[in-house]
Coordinates of C-alpha atoms and ligand atoms in Angstrom, one line a residue:
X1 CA -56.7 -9.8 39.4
X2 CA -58.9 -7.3 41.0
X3 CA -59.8 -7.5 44.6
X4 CA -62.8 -6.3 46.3
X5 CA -62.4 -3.4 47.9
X6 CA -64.9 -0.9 47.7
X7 CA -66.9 0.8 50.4
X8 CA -70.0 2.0 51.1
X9 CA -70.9 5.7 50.4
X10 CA -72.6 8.4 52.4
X11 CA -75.2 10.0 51.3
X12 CA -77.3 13.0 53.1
X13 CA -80.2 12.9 51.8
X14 CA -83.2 13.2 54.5
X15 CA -85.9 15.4 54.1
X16 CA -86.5 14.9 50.4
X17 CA -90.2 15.1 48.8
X18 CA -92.4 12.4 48.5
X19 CA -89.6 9.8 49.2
X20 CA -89.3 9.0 53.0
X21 CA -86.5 8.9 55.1
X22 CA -87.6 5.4 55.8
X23 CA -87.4 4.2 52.4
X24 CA -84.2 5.5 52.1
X25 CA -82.7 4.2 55.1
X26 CA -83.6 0.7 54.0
X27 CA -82.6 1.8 50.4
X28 CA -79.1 2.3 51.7
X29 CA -79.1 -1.0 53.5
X30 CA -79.8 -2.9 50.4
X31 CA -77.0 -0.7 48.2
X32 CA -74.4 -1.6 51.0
X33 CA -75.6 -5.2 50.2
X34 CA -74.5 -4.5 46.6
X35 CA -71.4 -3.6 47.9
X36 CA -70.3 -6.2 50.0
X37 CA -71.7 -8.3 47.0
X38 CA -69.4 -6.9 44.8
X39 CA -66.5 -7.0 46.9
X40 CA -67.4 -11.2 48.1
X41 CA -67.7 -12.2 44.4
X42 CA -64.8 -10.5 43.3
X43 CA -62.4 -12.0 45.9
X44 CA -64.1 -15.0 45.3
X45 CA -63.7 -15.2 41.5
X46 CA -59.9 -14.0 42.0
X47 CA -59.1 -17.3 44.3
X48 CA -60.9 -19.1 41.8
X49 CA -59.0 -17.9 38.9
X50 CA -55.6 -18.5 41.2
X51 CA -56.2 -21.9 42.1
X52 CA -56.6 -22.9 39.2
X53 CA -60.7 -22.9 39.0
X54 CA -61.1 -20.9 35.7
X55 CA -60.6 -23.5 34.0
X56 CA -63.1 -25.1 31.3
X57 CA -63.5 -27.8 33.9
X58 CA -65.3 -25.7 36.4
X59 CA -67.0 -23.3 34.2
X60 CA -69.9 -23.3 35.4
X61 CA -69.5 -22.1 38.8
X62 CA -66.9 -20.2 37.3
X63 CA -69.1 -18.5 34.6
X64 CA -72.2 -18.0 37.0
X65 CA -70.2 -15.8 39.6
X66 CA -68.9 -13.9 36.8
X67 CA -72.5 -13.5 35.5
X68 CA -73.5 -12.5 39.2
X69 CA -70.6 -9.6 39.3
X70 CA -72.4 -8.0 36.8
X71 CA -75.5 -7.6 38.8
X72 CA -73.9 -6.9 42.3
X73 CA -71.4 -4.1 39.9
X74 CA -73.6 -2.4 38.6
X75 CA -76.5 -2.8 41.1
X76 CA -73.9 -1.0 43.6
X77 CA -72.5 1.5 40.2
X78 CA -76.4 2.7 39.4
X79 CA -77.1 3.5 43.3
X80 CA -74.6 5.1 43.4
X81 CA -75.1 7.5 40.0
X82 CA -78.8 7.3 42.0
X83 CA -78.5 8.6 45.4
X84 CA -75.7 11.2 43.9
X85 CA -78.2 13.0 41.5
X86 CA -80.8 13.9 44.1
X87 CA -80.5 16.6 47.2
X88 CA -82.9 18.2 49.7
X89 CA -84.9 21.1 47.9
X90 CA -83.5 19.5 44.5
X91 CA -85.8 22.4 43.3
X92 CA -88.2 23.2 40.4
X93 CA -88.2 19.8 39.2
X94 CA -86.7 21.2 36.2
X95 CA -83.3 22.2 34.5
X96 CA -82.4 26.5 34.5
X97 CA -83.4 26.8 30.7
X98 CA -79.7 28.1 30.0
X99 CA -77.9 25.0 31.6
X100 CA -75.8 22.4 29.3
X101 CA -78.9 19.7 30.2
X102 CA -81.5 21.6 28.9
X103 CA -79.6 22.7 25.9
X104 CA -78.5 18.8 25.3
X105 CA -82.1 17.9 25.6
X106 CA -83.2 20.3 23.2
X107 CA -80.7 19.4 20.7
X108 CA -81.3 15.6 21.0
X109 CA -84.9 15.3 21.2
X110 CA -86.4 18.5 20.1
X111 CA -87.3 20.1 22.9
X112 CA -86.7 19.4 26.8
X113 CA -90.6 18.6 27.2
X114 CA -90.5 15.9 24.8
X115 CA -87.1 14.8 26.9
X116 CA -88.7 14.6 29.7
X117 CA -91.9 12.8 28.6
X118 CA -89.8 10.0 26.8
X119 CA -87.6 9.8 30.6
X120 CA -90.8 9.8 32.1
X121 CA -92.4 7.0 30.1
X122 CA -89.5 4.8 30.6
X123 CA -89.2 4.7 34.2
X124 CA -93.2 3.9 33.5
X125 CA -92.2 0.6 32.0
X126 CA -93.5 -2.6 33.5
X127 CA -91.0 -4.4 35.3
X128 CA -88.1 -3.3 37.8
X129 CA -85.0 -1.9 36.2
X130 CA -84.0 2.1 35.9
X131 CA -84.8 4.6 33.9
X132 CA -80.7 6.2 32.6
X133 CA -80.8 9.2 30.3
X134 CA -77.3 8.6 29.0
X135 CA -74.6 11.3 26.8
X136 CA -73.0 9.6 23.9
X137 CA -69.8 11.1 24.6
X138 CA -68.9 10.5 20.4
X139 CA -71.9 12.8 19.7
X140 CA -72.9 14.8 23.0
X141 CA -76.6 13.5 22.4
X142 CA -78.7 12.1 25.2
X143 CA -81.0 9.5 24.7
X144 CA -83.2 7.9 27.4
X145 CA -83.2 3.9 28.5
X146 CA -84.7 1.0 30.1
X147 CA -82.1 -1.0 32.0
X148 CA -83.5 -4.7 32.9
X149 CA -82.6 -5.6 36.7
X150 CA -79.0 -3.7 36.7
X151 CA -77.0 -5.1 34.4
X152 CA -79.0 -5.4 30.9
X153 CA -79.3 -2.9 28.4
X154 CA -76.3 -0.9 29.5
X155 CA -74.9 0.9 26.6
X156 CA -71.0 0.4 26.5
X157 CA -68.6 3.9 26.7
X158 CA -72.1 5.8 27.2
X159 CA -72.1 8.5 30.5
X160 CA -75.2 8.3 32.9
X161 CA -76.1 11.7 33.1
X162 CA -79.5 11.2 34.4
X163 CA -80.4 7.6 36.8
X164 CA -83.7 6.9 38.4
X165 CA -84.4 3.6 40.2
X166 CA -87.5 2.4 39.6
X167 CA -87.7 -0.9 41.3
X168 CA -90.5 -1.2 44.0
X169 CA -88.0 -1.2 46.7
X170 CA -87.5 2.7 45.7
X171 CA -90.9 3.8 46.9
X172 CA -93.1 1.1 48.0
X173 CA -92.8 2.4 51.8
X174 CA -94.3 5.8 50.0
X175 CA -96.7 4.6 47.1
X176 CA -98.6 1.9 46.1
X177 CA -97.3 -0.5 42.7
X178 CA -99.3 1.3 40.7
X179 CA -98.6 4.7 42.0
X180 CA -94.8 4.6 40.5
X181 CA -95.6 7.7 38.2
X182 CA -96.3 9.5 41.2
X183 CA -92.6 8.5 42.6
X184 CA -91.4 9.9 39.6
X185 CA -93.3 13.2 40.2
X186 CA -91.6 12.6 43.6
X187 CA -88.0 12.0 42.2
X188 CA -87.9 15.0 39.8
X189 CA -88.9 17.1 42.5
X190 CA -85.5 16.6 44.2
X191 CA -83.1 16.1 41.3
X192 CA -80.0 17.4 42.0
X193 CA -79.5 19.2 38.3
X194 CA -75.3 20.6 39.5
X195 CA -75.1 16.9 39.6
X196 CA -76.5 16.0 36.4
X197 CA -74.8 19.4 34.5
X198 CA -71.0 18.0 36.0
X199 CA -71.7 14.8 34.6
X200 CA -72.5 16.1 31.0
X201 CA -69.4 16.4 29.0
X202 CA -67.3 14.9 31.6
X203 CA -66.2 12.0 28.9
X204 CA -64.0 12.1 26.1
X205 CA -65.5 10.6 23.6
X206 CA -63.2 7.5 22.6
X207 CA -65.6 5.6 20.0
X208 CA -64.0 6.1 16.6
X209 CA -67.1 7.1 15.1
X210 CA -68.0 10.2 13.1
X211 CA -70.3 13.4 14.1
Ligands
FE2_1 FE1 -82.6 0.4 44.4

Protein backbone atom coordinates (compact mmCIF):
# COMPACT_ATOMS: atom_id res chain seq x y z
CA UNK A 1 0.00 0.00 0.00
CA UNK A 2 1.02 3.47 -0.64
CA UNK A 3 1.92 5.72 2.12
CA UNK A 4 1.65 9.35 2.34
CA UNK A 5 4.57 11.01 1.73
CA UNK A 6 4.52 13.91 -0.26
CA UNK A 7 5.68 17.47 0.48
CA UNK A 8 4.87 20.74 -0.11
CA UNK A 9 6.43 22.62 -3.02
CA UNK A 10 8.05 26.04 -3.41
CA UNK A 11 7.05 28.13 -5.62
CA UNK A 12 8.54 31.92 -6.41
CA UNK A 13 6.13 33.53 -7.57
CA UNK A 14 5.66 37.27 -6.11
CA UNK A 15 5.37 40.10 -8.12
CA UNK A 16 2.95 38.63 -10.73
CA UNK A 17 0.19 40.90 -12.53
CA UNK A 18 -3.14 41.32 -11.33
CA UNK A 19 -2.79 38.46 -8.85
CA UNK A 20 -1.38 39.62 -5.35
CA UNK A 21 1.12 38.37 -3.35
CA UNK A 22 -1.58 38.07 -0.74
CA UNK A 23 -3.70 35.84 -2.58
CA UNK A 24 -0.97 33.75 -3.22
CA UNK A 25 0.37 33.46 0.08
CA UNK A 26 -2.99 32.17 1.27
CA UNK A 27 -3.25 30.12 -2.01
CA UNK A 28 -0.21 28.22 -0.86
CA UNK A 29 -1.59 27.66 2.51
CA UNK A 30 -4.61 26.00 1.23
CA UNK A 31 -2.43 23.72 -1.51
CA UNK A 32 -0.22 22.64 1.53
CA UNK A 33 -3.64 21.67 3.03
CA UNK A 34 -4.20 19.43 0.01
CA UNK A 35 -1.12 18.01 0.77
CA UNK A 36 -1.22 17.05 4.16
CA UNK A 37 -4.76 15.83 3.00
CA UNK A 38 -3.45 13.64 0.72
CA UNK A 39 -0.78 12.28 2.78
CA UNK A 40 -3.51 11.80 6.25
CA UNK A 41 -6.04 9.85 3.96
CA UNK A 42 -3.63 7.79 2.41
CA UNK A 43 -2.03 6.57 5.68
CA UNK A 44 -5.33 6.36 6.82
CA UNK A 45 -6.89 4.20 4.08
CA UNK A 46 -3.52 1.97 4.18
CA UNK A 47 -4.22 1.04 8.19
CA UNK A 48 -7.61 0.54 7.14
CA UNK A 49 -6.96 -1.78 4.33
CA UNK A 50 -4.23 -3.64 6.93
CA UNK A 51 -6.45 -4.15 9.61
CA UNK A 52 -8.64 -5.65 8.10
CA UNK A 53 -11.26 -2.54 7.40
CA UNK A 54 -11.56 -2.91 3.57
CA UNK A 55 -13.76 -5.16 3.91
CA UNK A 56 -17.52 -5.06 2.59
CA UNK A 57 -18.42 -4.67 6.29
CA UNK A 58 -16.96 -1.28 6.58
CA UNK A 59 -17.41 0.04 3.25
CA UNK A 60 -18.70 2.84 3.77
CA UNK A 61 -16.14 4.57 5.70
CA UNK A 62 -13.94 2.68 3.63
CA UNK A 63 -15.43 3.87 0.24
CA UNK A 64 -15.89 7.65 1.41
CA UNK A 65 -12.07 8.20 2.27
CA UNK A 66 -11.23 6.64 -0.96
CA UNK A 67 -13.83 9.04 -2.61
CA UNK A 68 -12.03 11.92 -0.48
CA UNK A 69 -8.40 10.91 -1.93
CA UNK A 70 -9.51 11.79 -5.05
CA UNK A 71 -10.26 15.36 -4.16
CA UNK A 72 -7.21 15.97 -1.76
CA UNK A 73 -4.91 14.08 -5.01
CA UNK A 74 -5.79 15.90 -7.35
CA UNK A 75 -6.73 19.14 -5.53
CA UNK A 76 -2.85 19.06 -4.45
CA UNK A 77 -1.83 17.46 -8.43
CA UNK A 78 -3.73 20.55 -10.34
CA UNK A 79 -1.95 23.27 -7.83
CA UNK A 80 0.71 22.01 -8.57
CA UNK A 81 0.49 21.88 -12.68
CA UNK A 82 -1.09 25.55 -11.49
CA UNK A 83 1.47 27.44 -9.65
CA UNK A 84 4.20 25.63 -12.08
CA UNK A 85 2.85 27.29 -15.41
CA UNK A 86 3.03 30.84 -14.23
CA UNK A 87 6.32 33.20 -13.53
CA UNK A 88 7.05 36.84 -12.86
CA UNK A 89 6.94 38.90 -16.36
CA UNK A 90 5.24 35.50 -17.83
CA UNK A 91 5.24 37.95 -20.80
CA UNK A 92 2.94 38.79 -23.80
CA UNK A 93 0.17 36.86 -22.59
CA UNK A 94 0.73 34.87 -25.64
CA UNK A 95 2.67 31.87 -27.16
CA UNK A 96 6.05 32.87 -29.71
CA UNK A 97 3.97 32.02 -32.98
CA UNK A 98 6.80 29.36 -33.91
CA UNK A 99 6.53 27.48 -30.50
CA UNK A 100 5.08 23.64 -30.40
CA UNK A 101 1.85 25.36 -28.37
CA UNK A 102 0.93 27.57 -30.89
CA UNK A 103 1.48 25.14 -33.64
CA UNK A 104 -0.77 22.41 -31.49
CA UNK A 105 -3.36 24.99 -31.15
CA UNK A 106 -3.58 25.77 -34.59
CA UNK A 107 -3.69 22.30 -35.69
CA UNK A 108 -6.46 21.27 -33.13
CA UNK A 109 -8.71 24.08 -33.21
CA UNK A 110 -8.02 26.10 -36.24
CA UNK A 111 -6.30 28.72 -35.21
CA UNK A 112 -4.69 29.76 -31.68
CA UNK A 113 -7.42 32.69 -31.34
CA UNK A 114 -10.14 30.44 -31.48
CA UNK A 115 -7.82 28.21 -28.78
CA UNK A 116 -7.73 30.67 -26.70
CA UNK A 117 -11.39 31.94 -26.79
CA UNK A 118 -12.70 28.29 -26.12
CA UNK A 119 -9.82 28.29 -22.84
CA UNK A 120 -11.10 31.46 -22.04
CA UNK A 121 -14.76 30.63 -22.06
CA UNK A 122 -14.35 27.67 -19.93
CA UNK A 123 -12.54 29.10 -17.07
CA UNK A 124 -15.85 31.51 -17.60
CA UNK A 125 -18.10 28.73 -16.49
CA UNK A 126 -20.23 29.09 -13.53
CA UNK A 127 -19.18 27.20 -10.70
CA UNK A 128 -15.54 26.52 -9.13
CA UNK A 129 -13.48 24.00 -10.84
CA UNK A 130 -10.36 24.72 -13.47
CA UNK A 131 -10.02 25.41 -16.69
CA UNK A 132 -7.09 22.28 -18.27
CA UNK A 133 -6.20 22.52 -21.83
CA UNK A 134 -5.08 18.89 -22.09
CA UNK A 135 -2.60 16.92 -25.12
CA UNK A 136 -3.99 13.66 -26.11
CA UNK A 137 -0.81 12.07 -26.10
CA UNK A 138 -2.52 9.21 -28.90
CA UNK A 139 -3.17 12.18 -31.26
CA UNK A 140 -0.94 15.31 -30.11
CA UNK A 141 -4.33 17.39 -30.10
CA UNK A 142 -5.32 19.72 -27.39
CA UNK A 143 -8.65 20.23 -26.40
CA UNK A 144 -9.79 22.51 -23.54
CA UNK A 145 -11.99 21.39 -20.22
CA UNK A 146 -14.09 22.13 -17.31
CA UNK A 147 -12.98 20.14 -14.36
CA UNK A 148 -15.82 20.08 -11.47
CA UNK A 149 -14.19 20.80 -7.90
CA UNK A 150 -10.78 18.72 -8.63
CA UNK A 151 -11.52 15.50 -9.28
CA UNK A 152 -14.49 15.37 -12.03
CA UNK A 153 -14.10 15.46 -15.53
CA UNK A 154 -10.44 14.46 -15.64
CA UNK A 155 -9.73 12.76 -18.79
CA UNK A 156 -7.71 9.47 -18.13
CA UNK A 157 -3.89 9.15 -19.90
CA UNK A 158 -4.52 12.90 -21.15
CA UNK A 159 -1.30 15.56 -20.21
CA UNK A 160 -2.28 18.95 -18.67
CA UNK A 161 -0.46 21.25 -20.73
CA UNK A 162 -2.27 24.26 -19.85
CA UNK A 163 -4.17 24.60 -15.85
CA UNK A 164 -5.96 27.60 -14.57
CA UNK A 165 -7.75 27.62 -11.18
CA UNK A 166 -10.59 29.26 -11.25
CA UNK A 167 -12.19 28.77 -7.92
CA UNK A 168 -12.92 32.13 -6.01
CA UNK A 169 -10.16 31.49 -3.58
CA UNK A 170 -7.74 32.25 -6.82
CA UNK A 171 -8.55 35.91 -6.94
CA UNK A 172 -11.17 36.96 -4.68
CA UNK A 173 -8.47 39.08 -2.58
CA UNK A 174 -7.93 40.84 -6.19
CA UNK A 175 -11.45 40.88 -7.96
CA UNK A 176 -14.78 40.76 -7.27
CA UNK A 177 -17.15 37.20 -8.18
CA UNK A 178 -18.08 38.58 -11.13
CA UNK A 179 -14.83 40.05 -12.19
CA UNK A 180 -13.24 36.30 -12.86
CA UNK A 181 -12.65 37.16 -16.65
CA UNK A 182 -10.59 39.87 -15.53
CA UNK A 183 -8.40 37.16 -13.41
CA UNK A 184 -8.07 35.39 -16.48
CA UNK A 185 -6.82 38.60 -18.27
CA UNK A 186 -4.63 38.53 -15.13
CA UNK A 187 -3.43 34.81 -15.40
CA UNK A 188 -2.47 34.92 -19.10
CA UNK A 189 -0.53 37.81 -18.42
CA UNK A 190 1.99 35.70 -16.49
CA UNK A 191 1.84 32.25 -18.07
CA UNK A 192 4.90 30.75 -17.96
CA UNK A 193 4.71 29.32 -21.90
CA UNK A 194 8.71 27.24 -21.37
CA UNK A 195 6.45 25.60 -18.93
CA UNK A 196 3.60 24.78 -20.95
CA UNK A 197 5.99 23.95 -24.36
CA UNK A 198 8.06 21.18 -21.86
CA UNK A 199 4.93 19.71 -21.06
CA UNK A 200 3.65 19.17 -24.69
CA UNK A 201 4.88 15.96 -26.09
CA UNK A 202 6.34 14.92 -22.88
CA UNK A 203 3.85 11.61 -22.97
CA UNK A 204 4.06 8.64 -24.98
CA UNK A 205 1.00 8.01 -26.08
CA UNK A 206 -0.04 4.43 -24.65
CA UNK A 207 -3.91 4.39 -25.72
CA UNK A 208 -4.05 1.73 -28.45
CA UNK A 209 -5.99 3.89 -30.58
CA UNK A 210 -5.38 5.02 -34.17
CA UNK A 211 -4.21 8.58 -35.70
FE1 LIG B 1 -6.82 26.86 -5.77
Amino acid sequence: MATGSYKPKQFDLSGLTGISDQTLEMHFKLYEGYVTNTNLLTDKISEMFKSGQGTPADFPAYSELTRRLGFEYNGMVLHEYYFGNMKRGGGSGDPDKASGFHKAAEASCGGYDTWKADFMSVGKMRGVGWAVCYQDPATGQLSNHWITLHEINNIAGFTPVLVMDVWEHAFLLDYKPAERPKYIEAFFSNIDWDAVEARLNAAKATRPIGG
